[in-house]
Structures are given as C-alpha cells and as structure tokens.
Coordinates of C-alpha atoms in Angstrom, one line a residue:
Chain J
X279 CA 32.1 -5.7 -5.8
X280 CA 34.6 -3.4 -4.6
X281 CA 34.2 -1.2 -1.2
X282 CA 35.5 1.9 -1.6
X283 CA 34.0 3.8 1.1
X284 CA 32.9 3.2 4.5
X285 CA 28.9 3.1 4.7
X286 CA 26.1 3.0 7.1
X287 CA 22.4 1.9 6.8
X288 CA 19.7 1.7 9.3
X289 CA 18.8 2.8 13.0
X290 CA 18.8 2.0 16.4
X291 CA 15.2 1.9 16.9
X292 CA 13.8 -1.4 18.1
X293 CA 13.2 -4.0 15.4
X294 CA 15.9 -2.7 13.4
X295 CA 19.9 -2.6 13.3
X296 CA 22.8 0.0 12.5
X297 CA 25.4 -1.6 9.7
X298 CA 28.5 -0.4 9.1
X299 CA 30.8 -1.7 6.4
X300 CA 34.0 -0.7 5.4
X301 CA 37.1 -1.9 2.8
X302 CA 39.2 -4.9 4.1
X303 CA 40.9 -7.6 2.4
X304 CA 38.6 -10.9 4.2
X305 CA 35.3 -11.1 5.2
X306 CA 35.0 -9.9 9.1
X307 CA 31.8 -10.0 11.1
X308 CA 31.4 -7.9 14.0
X309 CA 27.7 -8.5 15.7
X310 CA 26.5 -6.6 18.7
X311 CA 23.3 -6.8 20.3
X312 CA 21.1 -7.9 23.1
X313 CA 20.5 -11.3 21.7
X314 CA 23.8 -11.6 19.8
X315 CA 25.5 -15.1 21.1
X316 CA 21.6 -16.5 20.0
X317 CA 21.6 -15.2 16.0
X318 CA 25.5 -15.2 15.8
X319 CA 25.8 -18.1 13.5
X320 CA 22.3 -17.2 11.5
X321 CA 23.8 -13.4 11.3
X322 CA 27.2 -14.9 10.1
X323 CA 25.6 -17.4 7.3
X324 CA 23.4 -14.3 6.0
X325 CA 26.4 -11.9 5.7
X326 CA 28.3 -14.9 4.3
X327 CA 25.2 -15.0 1.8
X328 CA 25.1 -11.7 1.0
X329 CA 28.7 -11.7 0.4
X330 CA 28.7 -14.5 -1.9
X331 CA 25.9 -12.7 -3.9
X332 CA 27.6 -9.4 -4.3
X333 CA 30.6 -11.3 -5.3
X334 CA 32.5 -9.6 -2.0
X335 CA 36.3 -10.7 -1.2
X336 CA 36.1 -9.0 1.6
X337 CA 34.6 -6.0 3.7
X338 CA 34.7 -5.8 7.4
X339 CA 31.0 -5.3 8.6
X340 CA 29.6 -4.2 11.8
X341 CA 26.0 -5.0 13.1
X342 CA 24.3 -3.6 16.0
X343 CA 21.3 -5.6 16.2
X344 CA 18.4 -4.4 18.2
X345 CA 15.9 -6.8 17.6
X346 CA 15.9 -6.4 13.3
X347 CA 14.4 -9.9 11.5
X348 CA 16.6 -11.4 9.1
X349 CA 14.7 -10.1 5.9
X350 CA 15.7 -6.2 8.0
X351 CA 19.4 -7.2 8.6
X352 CA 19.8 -8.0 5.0
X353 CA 18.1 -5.2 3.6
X354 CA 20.4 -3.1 5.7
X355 CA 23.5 -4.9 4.8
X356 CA 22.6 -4.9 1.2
X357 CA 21.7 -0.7 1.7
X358 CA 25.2 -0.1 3.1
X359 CA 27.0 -2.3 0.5
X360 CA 25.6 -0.4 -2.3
X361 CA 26.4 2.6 -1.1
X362 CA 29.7 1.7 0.0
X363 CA 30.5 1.0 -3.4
X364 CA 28.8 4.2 -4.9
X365 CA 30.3 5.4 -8.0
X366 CA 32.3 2.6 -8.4
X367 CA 31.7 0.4 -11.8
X368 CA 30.8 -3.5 -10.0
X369 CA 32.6 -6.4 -10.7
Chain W
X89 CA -11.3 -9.9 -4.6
X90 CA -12.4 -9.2 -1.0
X91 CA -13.4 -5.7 -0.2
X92 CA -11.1 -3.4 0.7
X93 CA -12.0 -0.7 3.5
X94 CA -8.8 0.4 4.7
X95 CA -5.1 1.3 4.0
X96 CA -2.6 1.5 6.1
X97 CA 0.3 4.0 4.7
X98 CA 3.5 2.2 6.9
X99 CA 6.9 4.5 6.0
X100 CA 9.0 2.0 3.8
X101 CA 11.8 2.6 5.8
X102 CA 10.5 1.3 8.9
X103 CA 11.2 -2.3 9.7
X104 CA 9.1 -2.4 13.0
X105 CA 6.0 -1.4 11.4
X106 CA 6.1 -3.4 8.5
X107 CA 6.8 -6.3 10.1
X108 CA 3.8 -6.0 12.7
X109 CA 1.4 -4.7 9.6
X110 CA -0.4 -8.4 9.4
X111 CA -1.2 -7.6 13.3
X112 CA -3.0 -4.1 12.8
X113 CA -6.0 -5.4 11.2
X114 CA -6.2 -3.6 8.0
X115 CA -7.0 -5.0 4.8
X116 CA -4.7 -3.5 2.7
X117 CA -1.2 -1.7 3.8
X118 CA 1.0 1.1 1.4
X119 CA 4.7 0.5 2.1
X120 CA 5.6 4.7 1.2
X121 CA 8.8 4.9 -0.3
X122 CA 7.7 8.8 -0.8
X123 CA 6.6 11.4 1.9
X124 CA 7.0 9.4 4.6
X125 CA 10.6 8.5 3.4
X126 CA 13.8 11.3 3.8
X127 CA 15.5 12.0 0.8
X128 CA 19.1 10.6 2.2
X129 CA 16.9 7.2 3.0
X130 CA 15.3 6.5 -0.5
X131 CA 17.5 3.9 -1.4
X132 CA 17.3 2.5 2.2
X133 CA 13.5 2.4 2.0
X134 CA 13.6 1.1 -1.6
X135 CA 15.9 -2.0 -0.6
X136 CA 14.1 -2.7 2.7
X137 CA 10.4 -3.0 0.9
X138 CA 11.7 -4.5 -1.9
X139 CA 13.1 -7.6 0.7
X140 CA 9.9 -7.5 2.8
X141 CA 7.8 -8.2 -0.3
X142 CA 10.3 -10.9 -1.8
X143 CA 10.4 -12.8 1.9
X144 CA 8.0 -11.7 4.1
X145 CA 4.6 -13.5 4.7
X146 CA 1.9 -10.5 4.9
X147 CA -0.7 -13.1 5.5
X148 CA -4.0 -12.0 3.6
X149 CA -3.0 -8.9 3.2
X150 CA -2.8 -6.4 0.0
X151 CA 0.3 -5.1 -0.3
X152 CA 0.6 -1.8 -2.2
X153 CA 3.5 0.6 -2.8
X154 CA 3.7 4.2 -3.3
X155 CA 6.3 5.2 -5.3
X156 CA 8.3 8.4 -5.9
X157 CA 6.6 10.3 -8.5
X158 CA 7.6 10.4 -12.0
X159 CA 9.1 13.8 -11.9
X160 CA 11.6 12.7 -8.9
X161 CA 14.7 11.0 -10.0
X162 CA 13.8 8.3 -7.8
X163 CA 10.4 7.0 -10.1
X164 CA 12.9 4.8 -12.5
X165 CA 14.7 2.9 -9.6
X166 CA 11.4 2.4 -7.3
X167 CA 9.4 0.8 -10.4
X168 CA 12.9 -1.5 -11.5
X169 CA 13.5 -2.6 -7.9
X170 CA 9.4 -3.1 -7.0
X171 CA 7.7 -4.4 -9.8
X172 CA 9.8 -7.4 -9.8
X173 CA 8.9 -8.1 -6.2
X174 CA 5.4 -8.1 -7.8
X175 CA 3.0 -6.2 -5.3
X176 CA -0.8 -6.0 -5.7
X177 CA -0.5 -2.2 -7.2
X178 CA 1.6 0.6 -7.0
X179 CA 0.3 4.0 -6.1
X180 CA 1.3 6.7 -8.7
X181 CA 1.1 10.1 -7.6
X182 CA 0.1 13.3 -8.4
X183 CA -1.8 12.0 -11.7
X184 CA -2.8 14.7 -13.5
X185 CA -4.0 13.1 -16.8
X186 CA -4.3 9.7 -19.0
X187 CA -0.9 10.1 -19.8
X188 CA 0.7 9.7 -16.9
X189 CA -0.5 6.7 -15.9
X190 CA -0.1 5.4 -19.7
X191 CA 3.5 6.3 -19.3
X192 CA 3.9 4.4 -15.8
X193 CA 2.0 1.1 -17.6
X194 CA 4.1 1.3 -20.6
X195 CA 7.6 1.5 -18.0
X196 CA 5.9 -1.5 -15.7
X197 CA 5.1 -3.5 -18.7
X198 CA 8.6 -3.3 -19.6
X199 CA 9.5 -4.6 -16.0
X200 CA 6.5 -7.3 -16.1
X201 CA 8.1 -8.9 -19.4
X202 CA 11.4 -8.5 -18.2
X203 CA 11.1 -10.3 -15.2
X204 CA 8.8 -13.3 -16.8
X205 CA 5.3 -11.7 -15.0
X206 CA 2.4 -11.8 -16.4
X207 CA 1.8 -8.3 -17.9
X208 CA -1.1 -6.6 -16.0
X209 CA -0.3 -8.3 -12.7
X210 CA 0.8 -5.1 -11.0
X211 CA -1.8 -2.9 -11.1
X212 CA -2.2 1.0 -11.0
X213 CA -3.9 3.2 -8.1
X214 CA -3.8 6.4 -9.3
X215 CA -3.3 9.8 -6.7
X216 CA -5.5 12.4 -7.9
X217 CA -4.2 15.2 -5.8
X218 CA -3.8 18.2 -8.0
X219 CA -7.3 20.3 -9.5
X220 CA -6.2 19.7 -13.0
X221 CA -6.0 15.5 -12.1
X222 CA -9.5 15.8 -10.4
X223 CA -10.6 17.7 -13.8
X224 CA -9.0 14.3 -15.5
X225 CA -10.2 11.9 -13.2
X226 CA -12.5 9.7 -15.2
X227 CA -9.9 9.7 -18.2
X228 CA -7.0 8.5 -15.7
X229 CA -9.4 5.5 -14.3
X230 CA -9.8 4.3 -18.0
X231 CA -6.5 4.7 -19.0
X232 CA -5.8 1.6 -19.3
X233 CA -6.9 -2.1 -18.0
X234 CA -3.8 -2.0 -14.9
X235 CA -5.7 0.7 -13.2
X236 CA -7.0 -0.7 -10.2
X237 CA -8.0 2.7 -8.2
X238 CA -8.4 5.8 -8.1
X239 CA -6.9 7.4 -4.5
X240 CA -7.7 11.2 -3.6
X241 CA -4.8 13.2 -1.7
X242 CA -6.4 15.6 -0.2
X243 CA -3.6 17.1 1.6
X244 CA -2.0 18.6 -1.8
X245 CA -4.6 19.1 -3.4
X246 CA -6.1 21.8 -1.0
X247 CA -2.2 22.8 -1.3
X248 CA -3.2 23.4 -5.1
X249 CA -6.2 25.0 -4.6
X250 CA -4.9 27.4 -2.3
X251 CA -7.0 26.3 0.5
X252 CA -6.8 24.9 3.9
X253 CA -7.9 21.4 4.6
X254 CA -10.6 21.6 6.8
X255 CA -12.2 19.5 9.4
X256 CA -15.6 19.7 7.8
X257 CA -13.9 19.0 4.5
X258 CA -16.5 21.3 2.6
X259 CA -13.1 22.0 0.1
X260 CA -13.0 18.7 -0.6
X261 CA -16.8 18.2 -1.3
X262 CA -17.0 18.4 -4.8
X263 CA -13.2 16.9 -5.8
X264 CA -14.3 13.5 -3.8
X265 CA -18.1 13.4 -5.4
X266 CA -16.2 14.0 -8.7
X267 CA -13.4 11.4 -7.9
X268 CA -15.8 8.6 -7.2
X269 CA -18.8 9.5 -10.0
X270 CA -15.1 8.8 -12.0
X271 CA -14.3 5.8 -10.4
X272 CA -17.4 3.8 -10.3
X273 CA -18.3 5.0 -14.1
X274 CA -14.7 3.3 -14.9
X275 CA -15.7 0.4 -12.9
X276 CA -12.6 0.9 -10.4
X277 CA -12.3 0.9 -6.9
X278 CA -11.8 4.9 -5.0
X279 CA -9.8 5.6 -1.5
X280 CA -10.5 8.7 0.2
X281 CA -7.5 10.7 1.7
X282 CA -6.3 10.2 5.4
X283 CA -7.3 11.8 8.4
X284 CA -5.0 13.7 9.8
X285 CA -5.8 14.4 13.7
X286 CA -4.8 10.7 14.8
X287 CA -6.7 11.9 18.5
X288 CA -9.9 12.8 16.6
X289 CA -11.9 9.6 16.5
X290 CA -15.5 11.5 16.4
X291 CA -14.2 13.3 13.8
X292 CA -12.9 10.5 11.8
X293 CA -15.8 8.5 12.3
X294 CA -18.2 11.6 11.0
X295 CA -16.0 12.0 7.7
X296 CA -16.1 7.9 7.0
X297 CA -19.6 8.1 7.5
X298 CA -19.7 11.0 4.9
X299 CA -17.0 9.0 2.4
X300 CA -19.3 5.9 2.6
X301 CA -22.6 7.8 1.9
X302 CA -20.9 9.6 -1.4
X303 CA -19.8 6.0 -3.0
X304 CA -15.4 5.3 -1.7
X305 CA -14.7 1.8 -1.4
X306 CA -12.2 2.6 1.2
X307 CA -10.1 5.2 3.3
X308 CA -6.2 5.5 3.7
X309 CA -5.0 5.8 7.9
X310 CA -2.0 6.8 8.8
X311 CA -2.2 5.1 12.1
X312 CA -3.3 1.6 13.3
X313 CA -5.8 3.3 15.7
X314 CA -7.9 4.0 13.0
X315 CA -8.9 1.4 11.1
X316 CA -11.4 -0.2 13.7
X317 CA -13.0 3.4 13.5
X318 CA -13.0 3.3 9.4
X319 CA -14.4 0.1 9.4
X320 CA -16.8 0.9 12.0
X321 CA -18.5 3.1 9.3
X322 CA -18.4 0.9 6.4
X323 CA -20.2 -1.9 8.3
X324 CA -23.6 -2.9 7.1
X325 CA -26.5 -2.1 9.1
X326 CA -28.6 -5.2 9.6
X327 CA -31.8 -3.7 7.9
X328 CA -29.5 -3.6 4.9
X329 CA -27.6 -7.0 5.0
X330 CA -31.1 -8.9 5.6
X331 CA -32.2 -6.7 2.2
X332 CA -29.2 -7.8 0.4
X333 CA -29.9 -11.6 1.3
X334 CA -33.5 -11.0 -0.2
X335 CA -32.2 -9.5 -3.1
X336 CA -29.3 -12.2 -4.5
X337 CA -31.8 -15.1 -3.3
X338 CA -34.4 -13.7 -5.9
X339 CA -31.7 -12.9 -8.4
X340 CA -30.7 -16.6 -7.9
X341 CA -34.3 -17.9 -7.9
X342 CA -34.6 -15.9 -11.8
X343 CA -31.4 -16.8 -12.7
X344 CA -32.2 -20.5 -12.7
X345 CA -35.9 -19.5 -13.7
X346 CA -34.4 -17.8 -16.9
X347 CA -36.3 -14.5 -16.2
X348 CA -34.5 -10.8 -16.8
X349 CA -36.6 -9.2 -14.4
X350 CA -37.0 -9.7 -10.7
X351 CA -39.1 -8.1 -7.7
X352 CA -37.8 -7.9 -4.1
X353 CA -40.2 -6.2 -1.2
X354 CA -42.4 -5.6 -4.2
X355 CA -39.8 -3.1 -6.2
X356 CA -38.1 -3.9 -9.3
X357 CA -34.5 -5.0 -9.1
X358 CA -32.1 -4.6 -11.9
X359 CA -28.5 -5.4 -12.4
X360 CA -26.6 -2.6 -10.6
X361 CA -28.6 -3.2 -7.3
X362 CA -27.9 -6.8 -7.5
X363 CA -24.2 -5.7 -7.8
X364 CA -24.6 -3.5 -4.6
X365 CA -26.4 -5.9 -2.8
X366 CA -23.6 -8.6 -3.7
X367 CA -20.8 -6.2 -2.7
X368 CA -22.5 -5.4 0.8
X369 CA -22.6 -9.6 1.7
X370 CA -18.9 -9.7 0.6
X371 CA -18.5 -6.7 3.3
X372 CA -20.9 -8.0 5.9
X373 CA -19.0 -11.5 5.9
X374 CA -16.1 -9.3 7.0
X375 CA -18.2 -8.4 10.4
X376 CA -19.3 -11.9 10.8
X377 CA -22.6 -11.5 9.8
X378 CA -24.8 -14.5 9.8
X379 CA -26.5 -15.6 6.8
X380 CA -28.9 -17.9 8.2
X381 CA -32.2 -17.2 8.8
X382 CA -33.1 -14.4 6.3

C-alpha cells in the first residue's frame, strides 16, 4: 500500500479518536490524548499491526485519542489508510 | 431463539454507542450504516461495524445491520464488508417485492460461500416502507428460507403515501395489520417502526400497547430510554402466564398420553394456542416470572 494523500477518519467526541495519516518514507507514530503515556505502547503495537497488514513501508500517523477502544482506533486507522490511498491500485 | 422485543437502531459510525449497546438493555441492536450515517462517512461507518462485529463481545445480544439500499452505490460494499463479519441478519430496505430480497439472498449467498459460512446463516429482515412493498408483504416474507423478519418503516412510508405520520397512527393502521397477517402467515417474526418523540413516554407506551394487541413480535427505538417502556408493554399479565402454564402442562400430559386433543379451563386447545402459550413463557422468563406454583 501506497499513501498518496493525506487522510482523516473519526471525531473528537468521547470514546472515539481523530486519525490523521499522511505519505512518509518510515513508520512514525504520533499519539495524543488524555491517557496517552498509559496505551502508548498498545497504540504503537496496533498501528505496527495494521501497518504490517496493509503491507505499509511507511506513513506518518497522528492519533488524538479521546477515550476510543482499540477495535475504534483501528477502525479509524484502517478508514484513513484507505482513503489515503484512494484511487491508487494497492500493492 | 429467545424473543425479541426491542431494537435498538445505534448509528454505525458511532463508537461510544456501540460500545455501551450490551449496557442499554435491549435484546437486539441495528448498527445503521444508512440514515443515520452521512454520505462522506459511509466507508467510515462501514469499517467501524465491520471491526466491532469481528472483535467485539456484544454479550447476548442480536446483532443486526442495516445496510444501504440496493439502489445506493453503497449496497455492494456494505453486504462484501458485513456478511463476512457474519451478523444475525441484515436489514434490507425499502422492499418492495420478492425480488428484491431474492436478489440480496442470491449476492449474500455468494459472500456466505465465499467466505466458508454456512449459507443461510445471515439472515434477511426485510423494510417494508413503500405502499407497493406493504401490497407485497406476504410474497417478500416467503421469499426465500434467509428471511427472518419483516420490519415496517413507517416514516417513508407515510412519505409514500403522501401523508403525515401521526401520533394516533390511524395512517399506519391498515399497513401494520397487513404487515403482520404477512408475517405470521410466513411464519416470520414482524418489528413495528420507531417512535419518534423520544420525550413522549405515554405516548410510546399507548402505541406498544396497540403493536402488541395487532400481533408485532417487537418495536425498533431509537433511543435507550425506550426500551424499558417497549418492554413494559409486551410483558405478560399474570392472568395470562398462569394460563399459559395450564396450557403446555396439558399439552405435555397428551403428549406423553398420545392424545391429539386436549382441554384446558374446559375449552379445547389446539396447536396454534399451544404455540402462543409457549411463546408467552419464553417472554415471561424474560420478566422473571416464577413458574412454580401454577
């Protein structure tokens, strides 16, 4: 998977998060939120996850967390990759 | 399976709710990937219920999905994303005839086999929210075996019929008796449409009480506060339950006597009423009913 664009997916409304990802050449987390230190290295193994499934060298991502559960942060990660890479054949 | 009173619709795109859903105390939830969802968030609401239902423990509840209709350019995506995620049924709307839902079971079917399901696993509730599909209803519940339900939208189909959507619901009278004579001759379960004055609770409990008395198995909400009031009007009175108990005691006393016909509170009791008798202990066990001491 290739990033062509920069995307967004999600809200800041409680229980969910705001992900931003754009083209880079490595991998590069950046996680904000109230209980960020806490979920940092769960927030950094599910991006790395996600990454690895999309088959992504590298994107750099930006999470505001405000309270989302994993299965919301991935959803919204996985939201903003695809459309990040709209119109763009995958690899 | 257990009855099924209530339906919570819970927008697709919202994590908060869905995740709290097992705390509401529905039976059932519909995770909307249609009206509740904007256009620019389709494929945001899509992914999100598609990773709730692969990893998320719901508890006891039936999940349900309502898709993007068929005429939307959305339907294809919603049914290849969803169907492997394998809810209880997906909600097809605006049915207006057999072949529409024959159409979504031949496309899910593909999915099913696809995907190693069992084919028939995700099963059909059909909307009936236009005149012509209320004119159709019967031949839309026996479409086919993955048809599950028949659900009423009341909302459009007043919009169809050029009328407004009344408190009293006297515009809806004859489309919900025809939707459920439908239902229960296909032997299929029937939701009523929501209520839409969340602050109305009189009023909500007065149409339950109406939707019960004409023959729905349940009622859609659209807000948590209302499903103690919707189940408030499906629960059995106690005159009832202790009738019911009478009634599958005898029908269990002939069984094992080997005779057809049985007598409760000296009247005849044939096989539909020993159906509806069964049906109300399977709700009553929902309020806790005792069964001791009939």
């Amino acid at each position: 998977m290739i990033l062509l664009n920069t995307a967004s997916a999600g809200t800041l409304e409680s229980s969910d998060c705001l992900v931003t990802v754009s083209p880079a050449e490595k991998l590069k987390l950046e996680y904000k939120g109230a209980n960020s230190e806490v979920f940092a290295e769960r927030t950094m193994q599910l991006v790395e996850s996600v990454s690895k499934k999309c088959c992504l060298s590298g994107a750099e991502i930006s999470i505001q967390d405000q309270g989302a559960l994993e299965i919301t942060i991935k959803a919204r990660l996985e939201t903003a990759l695809i459309r990040a890479v709209k119109g763009v054949a995958k690899e | 399976m257990k009855p099924c009173r209530t339906m919570l619709y819970i927008p697709g795109d919202s994590p908060g709710m869905i995740q709290h859903a097992p705390v509401f105390g529905a039976d059932s939830i519909l995770l909307d990937l249609e009206d509740a969802v904007a256009l620019t968030e389709k494929d945001a609401a899509r992914k999100m219920v598609a990773c709730y239902l692969k990893d998320y423990d719901f508890k006891d509840l039936i999940v349900t999905v309502r898709v993007n209709g068929a005429d939307t350019e959305f339907f294809d995506d919603d049914l290849k994303e969803i169907i492997p995620c394998v809810p209880a049924a997906i909600r097809i709307p605006k049915c207006n005839g057999p072949e529409d839902v024959l159409a979504a079971d031949k496309k899910i079917e593909e999915i099913e086999k696809s995907n190693s399901i069992p084919v028939g696993k995700v099963r059909i509730h059909a909307m009936i929210e236009t005149a012509v599909g209320v004119e159709n209803a019967f031949f839309i519940a026996s479409a086919c075996p993955r048809v599950q339900a028949l659900t009423l939208g009341g909302q459009d189909l007043t919009a169809d019929m050029g009328v407004q959507k009344t408190k009293e619901g006297w515009e809806l009278f004859y489309a919900r008796s025809r939707v459920v004579v439908a239902a229960r001759a296909a032997g299929v379960d029937v939701y009523d449409t929501v209520w839409a004055d969340i602050s109305d609770k009189e009023g909500l409990l007065k149409e339950c009480r109406s939707i019960v008395g004409l023959g729905f198995t349940g009622k859609a909400a659209i807000h948590p506060d209302q499903i103690e009031t919707i189940h408030q009007a499906f629960m059995p009175n106690e005159k009832e339950f202790r009738k019911a108990l009478r009634i599958m005691e005898a029908a269990e006393n002939a069984k094992k006597e080997g005779k057809g016909v049985i007598s409760v509170d000296g009247k005849m009791v044939d096989a539909p009423v020993v159906a509806r008798a069964r049906h109300l202990l399977e709700l009553a066990d929902l309020y806790g009913f005792e069964r001791s001491g009939s």
